[in-house]
Coordinates of C-alpha atoms in Angstrom, one line a residue:
X16 CA 22.0 80.9 -53.4
X17 CA 24.8 78.7 -54.7
X18 CA 26.8 79.4 -51.6
X19 CA 23.9 78.4 -49.4
X20 CA 23.6 75.1 -51.3
X21 CA 27.3 74.4 -50.9
X22 CA 27.0 75.1 -47.1
X23 CA 24.0 72.7 -46.8
X24 CA 25.8 70.1 -48.8
X25 CA 28.8 70.5 -46.5
X26 CA 26.7 70.3 -43.4
X27 CA 25.0 67.2 -44.7
X28 CA 28.4 65.6 -45.4
X29 CA 29.6 66.4 -42.0
X30 CA 26.5 64.9 -40.4
X31 CA 26.7 61.8 -42.4
X32 CA 30.3 61.5 -41.6
X33 CA 29.5 61.8 -37.9
X34 CA 26.9 59.1 -38.1
X35 CA 29.2 56.9 -40.0
X36 CA 31.9 57.3 -37.3
X37 CA 29.4 56.7 -34.5
X38 CA 28.6 53.3 -36.0
X39 CA 32.2 52.1 -35.9
X40 CA 34.2 50.8 -32.9
X41 CA 34.3 53.0 -29.9
X42 CA 37.2 53.3 -27.5
X43 CA 35.7 52.4 -24.1
X44 CA 38.9 52.5 -22.2
X45 CA 39.2 55.1 -19.5
X46 CA 41.8 57.9 -20.2
X47 CA 44.2 56.5 -17.6
X48 CA 44.4 53.3 -19.6
X49 CA 44.4 55.0 -23.0
X50 CA 47.2 57.4 -22.1
X51 CA 49.1 55.8 -19.2
X52 CA 51.1 58.2 -17.1
X53 CA 54.9 58.1 -17.6
X54 CA 56.6 55.6 -15.3
X55 CA 60.1 55.9 -14.0
X56 CA 62.5 53.4 -15.4
X57 CA 63.4 50.8 -12.7
X58 CA 66.9 50.8 -11.7
X59 CA 68.5 47.5 -12.5
X60 CA 69.7 45.4 -9.6
X61 CA 73.5 45.1 -9.6
X62 CA 74.8 41.6 -10.1
X63 CA 78.1 40.2 -9.6
X64 CA 80.3 40.3 -12.7
X65 CA 81.5 36.9 -13.7
X66 CA 85.2 36.9 -14.1
X67 CA 86.7 34.9 -16.9
X68 CA 89.3 32.5 -16.0
X69 CA 92.8 33.9 -16.5
X70 CA 94.4 33.0 -19.7
X71 CA 97.4 30.8 -19.7
X72 CA 100.7 32.5 -19.4
X73 CA 101.5 34.1 -22.7
X74 CA 98.1 33.3 -24.2
X75 CA 94.9 35.3 -24.9
X76 CA 91.7 35.3 -22.7
X77 CA 89.1 32.6 -23.5
X78 CA 85.8 34.0 -24.9
X79 CA 82.6 33.8 -22.8
X80 CA 80.1 31.3 -24.2
X81 CA 76.3 31.3 -23.0
X82 CA 74.5 27.9 -22.6
X83 CA 71.5 27.5 -24.9
X84 CA 68.0 27.1 -23.4
X85 CA 66.4 23.9 -24.8
X86 CA 62.6 23.5 -24.4
X87 CA 61.0 20.0 -24.3
X88 CA 59.0 19.1 -27.4
X89 CA 55.5 18.1 -26.2
X90 CA 54.6 14.5 -26.8
X91 CA 51.5 13.3 -28.5
X92 CA 50.1 12.1 -25.1
X93 CA 50.4 15.5 -23.4
X94 CA 47.2 17.6 -23.4
X95 CA 47.1 20.7 -25.5
X96 CA 47.3 23.9 -23.5
X97 CA 43.9 24.7 -21.9
X98 CA 42.5 21.2 -22.5
X99 CA 41.9 18.7 -19.7
X100 CA 43.1 15.1 -20.0
X101 CA 40.2 12.6 -19.9
X102 CA 40.6 9.0 -18.6
X103 CA 41.0 6.3 -21.2
X104 CA 37.6 4.7 -20.3
X105 CA 35.7 8.0 -20.4
X106 CA 32.4 7.5 -22.3
X107 CA 32.0 8.9 -25.8
X108 CA 29.5 11.6 -26.6
X109 CA 27.1 9.0 -27.9
X110 CA 27.4 7.0 -24.7
X111 CA 26.8 10.1 -22.6
X112 CA 23.6 10.8 -24.5
X113 CA 22.3 7.4 -23.7
X114 CA 23.2 7.6 -20.0
X115 CA 20.6 8.2 -17.3
X116 CA 20.8 11.5 -15.3
X117 CA 21.9 9.8 -12.2
X118 CA 24.7 8.0 -14.1
X119 CA 25.9 11.3 -15.6
X120 CA 25.9 12.9 -12.1
X121 CA 27.8 9.9 -10.7
X122 CA 30.4 10.2 -13.5
X123 CA 31.1 13.9 -12.9
X124 CA 30.8 13.6 -9.1
X125 CA 27.6 15.7 -9.1
X126 CA 25.2 13.2 -7.5
X127 CA 23.7 14.7 -4.3
X128 CA 24.1 12.6 -1.2
X129 CA 21.1 14.0 0.6
X130 CA 17.8 15.5 -0.6
X131 CA 17.2 17.7 2.5
X132 CA 19.3 20.6 4.0
X133 CA 22.0 19.7 6.4
X134 CA 20.2 21.4 9.3
X135 CA 17.1 19.2 8.7
X136 CA 18.9 15.8 8.4
X137 CA 18.1 13.3 11.1
X138 CA 20.4 11.3 13.3
X139 CA 20.6 7.6 13.0
X140 CA 20.0 7.1 16.7
X141 CA 16.7 6.0 18.1
X142 CA 15.3 4.8 14.8
X143 CA 11.6 3.8 15.1
X144 CA 8.0 5.0 15.6
X145 CA 7.1 4.5 19.3
X146 CA 8.9 6.4 22.1
X147 CA 8.7 5.4 25.7
X148 CA 5.7 7.7 26.4
X149 CA 3.7 6.0 23.5
X150 CA 4.2 2.5 24.7
X151 CA 7.6 1.8 23.2
X152 CA 10.4 0.0 25.0
X153 CA 13.5 1.7 26.5
X154 CA 15.7 3.2 23.8
X155 CA 18.9 1.5 25.0
X156 CA 17.4 -1.9 25.6
X157 CA 19.5 -3.6 22.9
X158 CA 22.4 -1.2 22.8
X159 CA 24.6 -3.3 25.0
X160 CA 23.4 -6.7 23.7
X161 CA 25.6 -8.8 21.4
X162 CA 25.1 -7.7 17.8
X163 CA 25.3 -11.3 16.7
X164 CA 22.4 -12.3 18.9
X165 CA 20.1 -9.5 17.8
X166 CA 21.0 -10.0 14.2
X167 CA 20.3 -13.8 14.3
X168 CA 17.0 -13.2 16.1
X169 CA 15.8 -10.6 13.5
X170 CA 17.0 -12.6 10.5
X171 CA 15.1 -15.7 11.8
X172 CA 11.9 -13.7 12.4
X173 CA 11.0 -13.5 8.8
X174 CA 7.4 -14.7 8.8
X175 CA 4.1 -14.5 10.7
X176 CA 3.7 -15.2 14.4
X177 CA 1.4 -17.9 15.6
X178 CA -0.1 -15.9 18.4
X179 CA -2.2 -12.8 17.8
X180 CA -1.0 -11.3 21.1
X181 CA 2.5 -12.4 20.3
X182 CA 2.3 -10.5 17.0
X183 CA 1.1 -7.4 18.8
X184 CA 4.0 -7.6 21.3
X185 CA 6.6 -8.2 18.5
X186 CA 5.2 -5.3 16.5
X187 CA 5.6 -3.1 19.5
X188 CA 9.2 -4.2 20.0
X189 CA 10.2 -3.7 16.3
X190 CA 8.5 -0.3 16.1
X191 CA 10.0 1.1 19.2
X192 CA 12.6 3.8 19.0
X193 CA 15.7 1.8 19.7
X194 CA 19.5 2.3 19.5
X195 CA 21.3 -0.3 17.4
X196 CA 23.4 -2.9 19.3
X197 CA 27.1 -2.0 19.7
X198 CA 28.9 -3.3 16.6
X199 CA 25.8 -3.2 14.4
X200 CA 25.3 -0.4 11.9
X201 CA 22.1 1.6 12.5
X202 CA 21.0 1.2 8.9
X203 CA 21.4 -2.5 9.0
X204 CA 19.4 -2.6 12.3
X205 CA 16.6 -0.7 10.7
X206 CA 16.6 -2.9 7.6
X207 CA 16.4 -6.1 9.6
X208 CA 13.5 -4.7 11.6
X209 CA 11.6 -3.6 8.5
X210 CA 12.1 -7.0 6.9
X211 CA 10.7 -8.7 10.0
X212 CA 7.7 -6.3 10.1
X213 CA 6.9 -6.9 6.4
X214 CA 7.2 -10.7 7.0
X215 CA 4.6 -10.4 9.8
X216 CA 2.2 -8.5 7.5
X217 CA 2.9 -5.1 9.1
X218 CA 3.8 -3.3 5.9
X219 CA 2.5 0.1 7.1
X220 CA 4.6 0.0 10.3
X221 CA 7.6 -1.2 8.3
X222 CA 7.1 1.8 5.9
X223 CA 7.0 4.2 8.8
X224 CA 10.2 2.8 10.3
X225 CA 12.2 3.1 7.0
X226 CA 10.8 6.7 6.6
X227 CA 12.6 7.6 9.8
X228 CA 15.9 7.4 7.8
X229 CA 17.1 10.0 5.3
X230 CA 17.3 8.6 1.7
X231 CA 21.0 9.5 1.5
X232 CA 21.8 7.0 4.2
X233 CA 20.1 4.0 2.5
X234 CA 22.0 0.9 1.4
X235 CA 20.9 -2.0 -0.7
X236 CA 19.3 -4.0 2.2
X237 CA 17.3 -1.1 3.5
X238 CA 16.2 -0.2 0.0
X239 CA 14.9 -3.8 -0.6
X240 CA 13.1 -3.7 2.7
X241 CA 11.6 -0.3 2.0
X242 CA 10.4 -1.2 -1.5
X243 CA 8.7 -4.4 -0.2
X244 CA 6.9 -2.3 2.4
X245 CA 5.8 0.4 0.0
X246 CA 4.5 -2.2 -2.5
X247 CA 2.7 -4.2 0.2
X248 CA 1.0 -1.1 1.5
X249 CA 0.1 0.2 -2.0
X250 CA 2.3 3.3 -1.6
X251 CA 4.3 3.0 -4.9
X252 CA 5.4 6.6 -5.0
X253 CA 6.7 6.4 -1.4
X254 CA 9.9 4.8 -2.7
X255 CA 10.6 7.7 -5.1
X256 CA 13.1 9.6 -2.8
X257 CA 15.2 6.5 -2.7
X258 CA 14.8 5.7 -6.4
X259 CA 15.7 9.3 -7.4
X260 CA 18.6 9.9 -5.0
X261 CA 20.1 6.4 -4.8
X262 CA 19.3 5.1 -8.3
X263 CA 22.6 3.2 -8.4
X264 CA 21.6 0.8 -5.6
X265 CA 19.8 -1.6 -7.8
X266 CA 19.9 -2.6 -11.5
X267 CA 16.9 -5.0 -11.9
X268 CA 14.0 -4.4 -14.2
X269 CA 11.5 -3.6 -11.4
X270 CA 13.8 -0.9 -10.2
X271 CA 14.1 0.6 -13.7
X272 CA 10.3 0.7 -13.9
X273 CA 10.0 2.3 -10.5
X274 CA 12.5 5.0 -11.4
X275 CA 10.6 5.8 -14.6
X276 CA 7.4 6.1 -12.6
X277 CA 9.1 8.5 -10.2
X278 CA 10.5 10.5 -13.1
X279 CA 7.0 10.9 -14.5
X280 CA 5.7 12.3 -11.2
X281 CA 8.6 14.7 -11.1
X282 CA 7.4 16.2 -14.3
X283 CA 9.8 14.4 -16.6
X284 CA 6.9 12.8 -18.5
X285 CA 8.7 12.4 -21.9
X286 CA 11.8 10.9 -20.3
X287 CA 9.7 8.4 -18.3
X288 CA 7.8 7.3 -21.4
X289 CA 11.1 6.8 -23.3
X290 CA 12.5 4.8 -20.4
X291 CA 9.4 2.6 -20.2
X292 CA 9.4 2.0 -23.9
X293 CA 13.0 1.0 -23.8
X294 CA 12.3 -1.4 -20.9
X295 CA 9.5 -3.0 -23.0
X296 CA 11.7 -3.2 -26.1
X297 CA 14.8 -4.7 -24.4
X298 CA 12.8 -7.1 -22.2
X299 CA 14.2 -5.6 -19.0
X300 CA 10.9 -6.5 -17.3
X301 CA 7.9 -8.7 -18.3
X302 CA 5.4 -6.9 -20.5
X303 CA 2.6 -6.9 -18.0
X304 CA 4.9 -5.2 -15.5
X305 CA 5.8 -2.5 -18.0
X306 CA 2.2 -2.0 -19.1
X307 CA 1.1 -1.5 -15.5
X308 CA 4.0 1.0 -15.0
X309 CA 3.0 2.8 -18.1
X310 CA -0.6 3.1 -16.9
X311 CA 0.6 4.4 -13.5
X312 CA 3.1 6.8 -15.0
X313 CA 0.6 8.1 -17.5
X314 CA -1.6 9.4 -14.7
X315 CA 1.2 11.8 -13.7
X316 CA 1.5 14.2 -16.6
X317 CA 0.4 15.3 -20.0
X318 CA 1.2 12.0 -21.7
X319 CA -2.3 10.8 -21.8
X320 CA -1.4 7.6 -23.7
X321 CA -3.9 4.9 -23.4
X322 CA -2.5 1.6 -22.1
X323 CA -4.4 -1.7 -22.3
X324 CA -3.7 -4.2 -19.6
X325 CA -3.9 -7.7 -21.0
X326 CA -3.4 -10.6 -18.6
X327 CA -3.2 -13.3 -21.3
X328 CA 0.0 -15.3 -20.9
X329 CA 0.6 -14.1 -17.4
X330 CA 1.3 -17.1 -15.1
X331 CA 1.6 -15.5 -11.6
X332 CA 0.7 -12.6 -9.4
X333 CA 3.8 -10.9 -7.9
X334 CA 3.9 -8.1 -5.3
X335 CA 4.6 -5.6 -8.1
X336 CA 1.6 -6.6 -10.1
X337 CA -0.6 -6.8 -7.1
X338 CA 0.3 -3.3 -5.8
X339 CA 0.0 -1.5 -9.1
X340 CA -3.2 -3.3 -10.1
X341 CA -4.9 -2.4 -6.8
X342 CA -3.6 1.2 -7.0
X343 CA -4.9 1.5 -10.6
X344 CA -8.2 -0.2 -10.0
X345 CA -7.3 -3.0 -12.4
X346 CA -9.1 -6.2 -11.8
X347 CA -6.8 -9.2 -11.1
X348 CA -7.6 -12.4 -13.0
X349 CA -8.8 -15.3 -10.9
X350 CA -7.0 -18.6 -10.6
X351 CA -3.4 -17.2 -10.9
X352 CA -1.0 -18.3 -8.2
X353 CA 0.5 -15.8 -5.8
X354 CA 4.3 -15.7 -5.6
X355 CA 6.7 -14.0 -3.3
X356 CA 4.0 -14.1 -0.5
X357 CA 1.3 -16.4 0.7
X358 CA -2.4 -15.8 -0.1
X359 CA -2.9 -14.6 3.5
X360 CA -0.2 -12.0 3.0
X361 CA -1.9 -10.7 -0.1
X362 CA -5.2 -10.6 1.7
X363 CA -3.6 -8.4 4.4
X364 CA -2.2 -6.1 1.7
X365 CA -5.8 -5.9 0.3
X366 CA -6.9 -4.5 3.7
X367 CA -4.0 -2.1 4.0
X368 CA -4.2 -0.6 0.4
X369 CA -6.8 2.2 0.5
X370 CA -7.6 1.8 -3.2
X371 CA -8.9 -1.8 -2.8
X372 CA -12.7 -1.9 -3.1
X373 CA -14.4 -1.8 0.2
X374 CA -16.1 -5.2 -0.1
X375 CA -12.8 -6.8 -0.9
X376 CA -11.2 -5.2 2.1
X377 CA -14.0 -6.5 4.3
X378 CA -13.7 -10.0 2.9
X379 CA -9.9 -10.0 3.6
X380 CA -10.3 -8.6 7.1
X381 CA -10.3 -12.0 8.7
X382 CA -6.7 -12.7 7.8
X383 CA -5.6 -9.3 9.1
X384 CA -7.7 -9.5 12.3
X385 CA -6.7 -13.0 13.2
X386 CA -3.1 -12.3 12.8
X387 CA -3.1 -9.1 14.8
X388 CA -2.6 -6.5 12.1
X389 CA -6.2 -5.1 12.6
X390 CA -7.7 -4.5 16.0
X391 CA -11.2 -5.4 16.9
X392 CA -12.2 -1.7 16.6
X393 CA -10.6 -1.5 13.1
X394 CA -12.6 -4.5 11.9
X395 CA -15.8 -3.1 13.3
X396 CA -15.0 0.1 11.4
X397 CA -14.6 -1.7 8.1
X398 CA -17.9 -3.6 8.5
X399 CA -19.7 -0.4 9.6
X400 CA -18.5 1.4 6.4
X401 CA -19.8 -1.4 4.3
X402 CA -23.2 -1.3 6.1
X403 CA -23.5 2.4 5.5
X404 CA -22.4 2.3 1.8
X405 CA -25.0 2.7 -1.0
X406 CA -22.7 1.0 -3.5
X407 CA -23.5 -2.6 -2.4
X408 CA -26.7 -4.6 -2.2
X409 CA -28.1 -6.3 0.8
X410 CA -26.5 -9.7 -0.1
X411 CA -23.1 -8.1 0.1
X412 CA -24.0 -6.5 3.5
X413 CA -25.3 -9.7 5.1
X414 CA -22.4 -10.2 7.5
X415 CA -22.3 -6.5 8.3
X416 CA -26.0 -6.8 9.2
X417 CA -25.2 -9.7 11.5
X418 CA -22.6 -7.6 13.3
X419 CA -25.1 -4.8 13.7
X420 CA -27.5 -7.3 15.2
X421 CA -24.8 -8.5 17.6
X422 CA -24.7 -4.9 19.0
X423 CA -28.3 -3.6 18.8
X424 CA -30.6 -6.7 18.9
X425 CA -33.2 -6.3 21.7
X426 CA -32.3 -9.4 23.7
X427 CA -29.0 -11.1 24.7
X428 CA -30.1 -14.3 23.0
X429 CA -30.7 -12.6 19.7
X430 CA -27.3 -10.9 20.0
X431 CA -25.5 -14.2 20.7
X432 CA -27.4 -15.8 17.9
X433 CA -26.0 -13.2 15.5
X434 CA -22.5 -13.8 16.9
X435 CA -22.8 -17.6 16.4
X436 CA -23.6 -17.1 12.7
X437 CA -20.5 -14.9 12.4
X438 CA -18.4 -17.5 14.2
X439 CA -19.5 -20.4 12.0
X440 CA -16.1 -20.7 10.2
X441 CA -13.1 -23.0 10.4
X442 CA -10.7 -22.7 13.4
X443 CA -8.6 -19.7 12.3
X444 CA -11.4 -17.8 10.7
X445 CA -13.6 -18.4 13.8
X446 CA -11.0 -16.8 16.0
X447 CA -10.8 -13.8 13.6
X448 CA -14.6 -13.4 13.9
X449 CA -14.2 -13.5 17.7
X450 CA -11.9 -10.6 17.3
X451 CA -14.6 -8.9 15.3
X452 CA -17.2 -9.5 18.0
X453 CA -15.0 -8.7 21.1
X454 CA -16.8 -5.5 22.1
X455 CA -20.3 -6.9 21.3
X456 CA -19.5 -9.9 23.6
X457 CA -18.6 -7.5 26.4
X458 CA -22.1 -6.0 26.2
X459 CA -23.7 -9.3 27.1
X460 CA -24.9 -9.5 30.7
X461 CA -23.6 -12.8 32.3
X462 CA -26.3 -15.2 33.3
X463 CA -26.8 -18.9 34.0
X464 CA -29.0 -19.2 30.9
X465 CA -26.1 -18.3 28.6
X466 CA -23.6 -20.6 30.2
X467 CA -23.3 -22.7 27.1
X468 CA -21.9 -19.7 25.2
X469 CA -19.7 -18.5 28.0
X470 CA -16.4 -20.0 26.7
X471 CA -16.8 -18.4 23.2
X472 CA -17.9 -15.1 24.7
X473 CA -15.0 -15.0 27.1
X474 CA -12.6 -15.9 24.3
X475 CA -14.0 -13.2 22.1
X476 CA -13.6 -10.5 24.8
X477 CA -10.0 -11.6 25.5
X478 CA -9.1 -11.1 21.8
X479 CA -9.7 -7.4 22.3
X480 CA -8.0 -7.4 25.7
X481 CA -11.2 -6.9 27.7
X482 CA -10.1 -9.1 30.5
X483 CA -11.9 -7.2 33.3
X484 CA -15.2 -7.5 31.3
X485 CA -14.5 -11.2 30.9
X486 CA -14.0 -11.6 34.6
X487 CA -17.7 -10.8 35.2
X488 CA -18.3 -14.4 34.2
X489 CA -16.1 -15.7 37.0
X490 CA -18.9 -16.4 39.4
X491 CA -21.0 -18.2 36.8
X492 CA -18.7 -20.6 34.9
X493 CA -18.1 -23.9 36.8
X494 CA -14.6 -24.8 38.0
X495 CA -12.7 -27.0 35.7
X496 CA -14.6 -25.9 32.6
X497 CA -13.1 -24.1 29.5
X498 CA -14.5 -20.8 30.6
X499 CA -12.9 -21.3 34.0
X500 CA -9.6 -22.1 32.4
X501 CA -9.6 -18.9 30.3
X502 CA -10.4 -16.8 33.3
X503 CA -7.8 -18.5 35.4
X504 CA -5.1 -17.5 32.9
X505 CA -6.5 -14.0 32.1
X506 CA -7.3 -12.8 35.6
X507 CA -5.3 -9.5 36.1
X508 CA -4.5 -10.0 39.8
X509 CA -4.6 -13.3 41.6
X510 CA -3.6 -14.3 45.1
X511 CA -2.3 -17.8 45.5
X512 CA -2.4 -20.7 43.1
X513 CA -5.3 -22.4 41.4
X514 CA -6.7 -25.7 42.7
X515 CA -5.0 -28.8 41.4
X516 CA -8.3 -30.5 41.6
X517 CA -9.9 -28.0 39.2
X518 CA -7.0 -28.6 36.7
X519 CA -7.5 -32.3 37.1
X520 CA -11.1 -31.9 36.2
X521 CA -10.2 -29.9 33.1
X522 CA -7.8 -32.5 31.9
X523 CA -10.4 -35.3 32.5
X524 CA -12.9 -33.5 30.3
X525 CA -10.4 -32.4 27.6
X526 CA -11.4 -33.8 24.2
X527 CA -8.9 -31.7 22.1
X528 CA -6.3 -33.4 19.9
X529 CA -3.5 -34.8 22.0
X530 CA -5.0 -33.0 25.0
X531 CA -3.3 -29.8 23.7
X532 CA -5.7 -27.5 25.6
X533 CA -4.7 -29.2 28.9
X534 CA -1.0 -29.0 27.9
X535 CA -1.3 -25.3 27.2
X536 CA -3.3 -24.6 30.3
X537 CA -0.6 -26.2 32.5
X538 CA 2.1 -24.3 30.7
X539 CA 0.4 -21.0 31.1
X540 CA -0.5 -21.5 34.8
X541 CA 3.0 -22.6 35.6
X542 CA 4.6 -19.7 33.6
X543 CA 2.4 -17.2 35.5
X544 CA 3.3 -18.9 38.8
X545 CA -0.3 -19.8 39.4
X546 CA 0.3 -23.5 39.8
X547 CA 1.9 -25.2 42.8
X548 CA 5.3 -26.7 42.0
X549 CA 4.3 -30.2 43.0
X550 CA 1.1 -30.0 41.0
X551 CA 3.2 -28.8 38.1
X552 CA 5.4 -31.8 38.2
X553 CA 2.5 -34.2 38.5
X554 CA 0.6 -32.7 35.6
X555 CA 3.8 -32.7 33.5
X556 CA 4.2 -36.4 34.1
X557 CA 0.5 -37.1 33.4
X558 CA 0.7 -35.3 30.1
X559 CA 4.1 -36.7 29.2
X560 CA 5.7 -33.2 28.7
X561 CA 9.1 -32.0 29.9
X562 CA 8.3 -28.3 30.3
X563 CA 11.5 -27.3 31.8
X564 CA 13.9 -28.8 29.3
X565 CA 16.5 -26.2 28.3
X566 CA 17.8 -25.1 24.9
X567 CA 20.0 -22.3 23.7
X568 CA 16.9 -20.2 23.0
X569 CA 15.3 -20.8 26.4
X570 CA 18.6 -20.0 28.1
X571 CA 18.7 -16.6 26.3
X572 CA 15.1 -15.7 27.0
X573 CA 15.4 -16.6 30.7
X574 CA 18.6 -14.6 31.0
X575 CA 16.9 -11.6 29.4
X576 CA 13.9 -11.8 31.7
X577 CA 16.2 -12.0 34.8
X578 CA 17.6 -8.6 33.8
X579 CA 14.2 -7.2 33.1
X580 CA 15.1 -6.4 29.5
X581 CA 11.6 -6.3 28.0
X582 CA 12.6 -5.5 24.5
X583 CA 14.9 -8.5 24.2
X584 CA 12.4 -10.8 25.9
X585 CA 9.7 -9.6 23.4
X586 CA 12.1 -10.2 20.5
X587 CA 13.0 -13.7 21.6
X588 CA 9.3 -14.5 22.3
X589 CA 8.5 -13.6 18.8
X590 CA 11.3 -15.8 17.6
X591 CA 9.9 -18.7 19.6
X592 CA 6.4 -18.2 18.1
X593 CA 7.3 -18.2 14.4
X594 CA 4.7 -20.1 12.4
X595 CA 1.3 -20.0 10.7
X596 CA -0.7 -22.5 12.9
X597 CA -1.0 -23.3 16.5
X598 CA -0.2 -26.9 15.6
X599 CA 3.4 -25.7 15.3
X600 CA 3.4 -24.4 18.8
X601 CA 4.7 -26.6 21.6
X602 CA 3.6 -26.4 25.3
X603 CA 7.3 -26.2 26.3
X604 CA 7.9 -23.1 24.2
X605 CA 4.7 -21.6 25.6
X606 CA 5.9 -22.2 29.2
X607 CA 9.2 -20.5 28.7
X608 CA 7.6 -17.5 26.8
X609 CA 4.9 -16.9 29.4
X610 CA 7.4 -17.3 32.3
X611 CA 9.9 -14.9 30.7
X612 CA 7.3 -12.3 29.9
X613 CA 5.8 -12.5 33.4
X614 CA 9.2 -12.1 35.1
X615 CA 10.2 -9.2 32.8
X616 CA 7.1 -7.2 33.8
X617 CA 5.0 -8.0 30.8
X618 CA 2.4 -9.9 32.6
X619 CA -0.6 -8.6 30.6
X620 CA 0.9 -9.9 27.4
X621 CA 1.8 -13.2 29.1
X622 CA -1.8 -13.7 30.3
X623 CA -3.3 -12.9 26.9
X624 CA -0.9 -15.3 25.1
X625 CA -1.6 -18.1 27.5
X626 CA -5.4 -17.7 27.3
X627 CA -5.2 -17.5 23.5
X628 CA -3.3 -20.8 23.4
X629 CA -6.1 -22.6 25.2
X630 CA -8.8 -20.9 23.2
X631 CA -7.3 -21.7 19.8
X632 CA -5.8 -25.2 20.4

């Protein structure tokens, strides 16, 4: 029994010893590495034996002395082994912690240049929206033109265009898929076109043009043009690809707020809140701008922080405040001046921003329709939506009801009466209302009883381009009347010239200021080659206008028309019609524009611009 106990104790000791050994380090090397096989000793390579110099005669041999190997002592400026040397101006750890992500990426060379794969990147050729099949101009129209000429024309086209039809033509030219002129960078070309479009009120088209360029190719000018277009169209987040990828292009407070908003919508809510708080604390942007940005960014994630928008102390409305307030549904205070743009420009933005209340969009539609941003059909659509809405009372729908009557009233007299009520505005607003009623006017059957309203009905149809509908009144309106003048200019095809006597009669009855209707009629007819040359000279003398006087601009547009370069003619026509009122338009400019357009094959645009000049002067 004692022997069994000793055997168990020994077994237990052996077991515990085995467990103890198992918990220690284990040799994981393969046997070949643990016991390497014997290797043969390499045979040394024979070397030449250095022979000592012979000792002098009678003396002993000089002993061989080896030269010592001296290793350089490392200096204090040399990096320690395995440690990289940093530049003297490299940020400290505290500075790195305060840097933005794009700044850190830039410091270490990690900033991506593109946000899309290489195979999906787009070429910088043919930037634009409209190709040839969609109504755009020839792609290479400006490629061989002097870059200085195109640059000067685009830089000078920085505002609205007097003529509605001139606006439509210019928009078509700027939105076409065009190659940049030789010697001009494609990005610069796109930036100039986007700026011109935004200045015209075409923020949506400008936004589409800049979106045709990858964010990695943006420069400062294109960034500024893009941000202006995004704000004017209420698409604040549209600028995020640029703000995220090219955050180093700008350093102003508005840019800082935009980058924080974009960070919030990328899921970096806490970082965005911290950046906005810092902007508020440092005064990088006015408080109202930061508060609007905080409200906008707060809708992105789980921040959920309540932000009160207080307008007290705010002295002006800027594009930033307007865009964010409209997008957020924040009511703008009344009486504050608009800066950066004119009130009409803000009214057009009201129409373009989908978040704007419907009634406000309808009330702002006159500015957009009169300028050419909205078509007649688009205006009718807005009014129809208001009429069908249950959110507004009948008083708010009064004008929408008049438009409905202009279409569905039982008699022509009742329809025209509804149109007259809509037309009772000042000059520019009246023309916008004629745009609104263009298709309703085309539904009126011409008759002698309605002759008094014929000029207004014809003008209304021509605003929508319904020239063939308008020509139905040709057999009713008397020669020499305003209705006759509009049809003489708008007629699609005409054989021969108009009667000089009929033009004389029009001039005799003209009661417009400085006889501007007559001056524009003569300019339009002569430009369309519908006036005899001798009659043209006589009427020019009678009106005291030198229509054919040349200038640098007229020489350029005539040369472009002689080569049939429609895009360049359209561009120079828009340049010649810069302004906000027809009072700024001269008959001489109208003559050169209509003549150049007609010769270049743009006769439809030439006819509509000439008729519009007579109707609106």
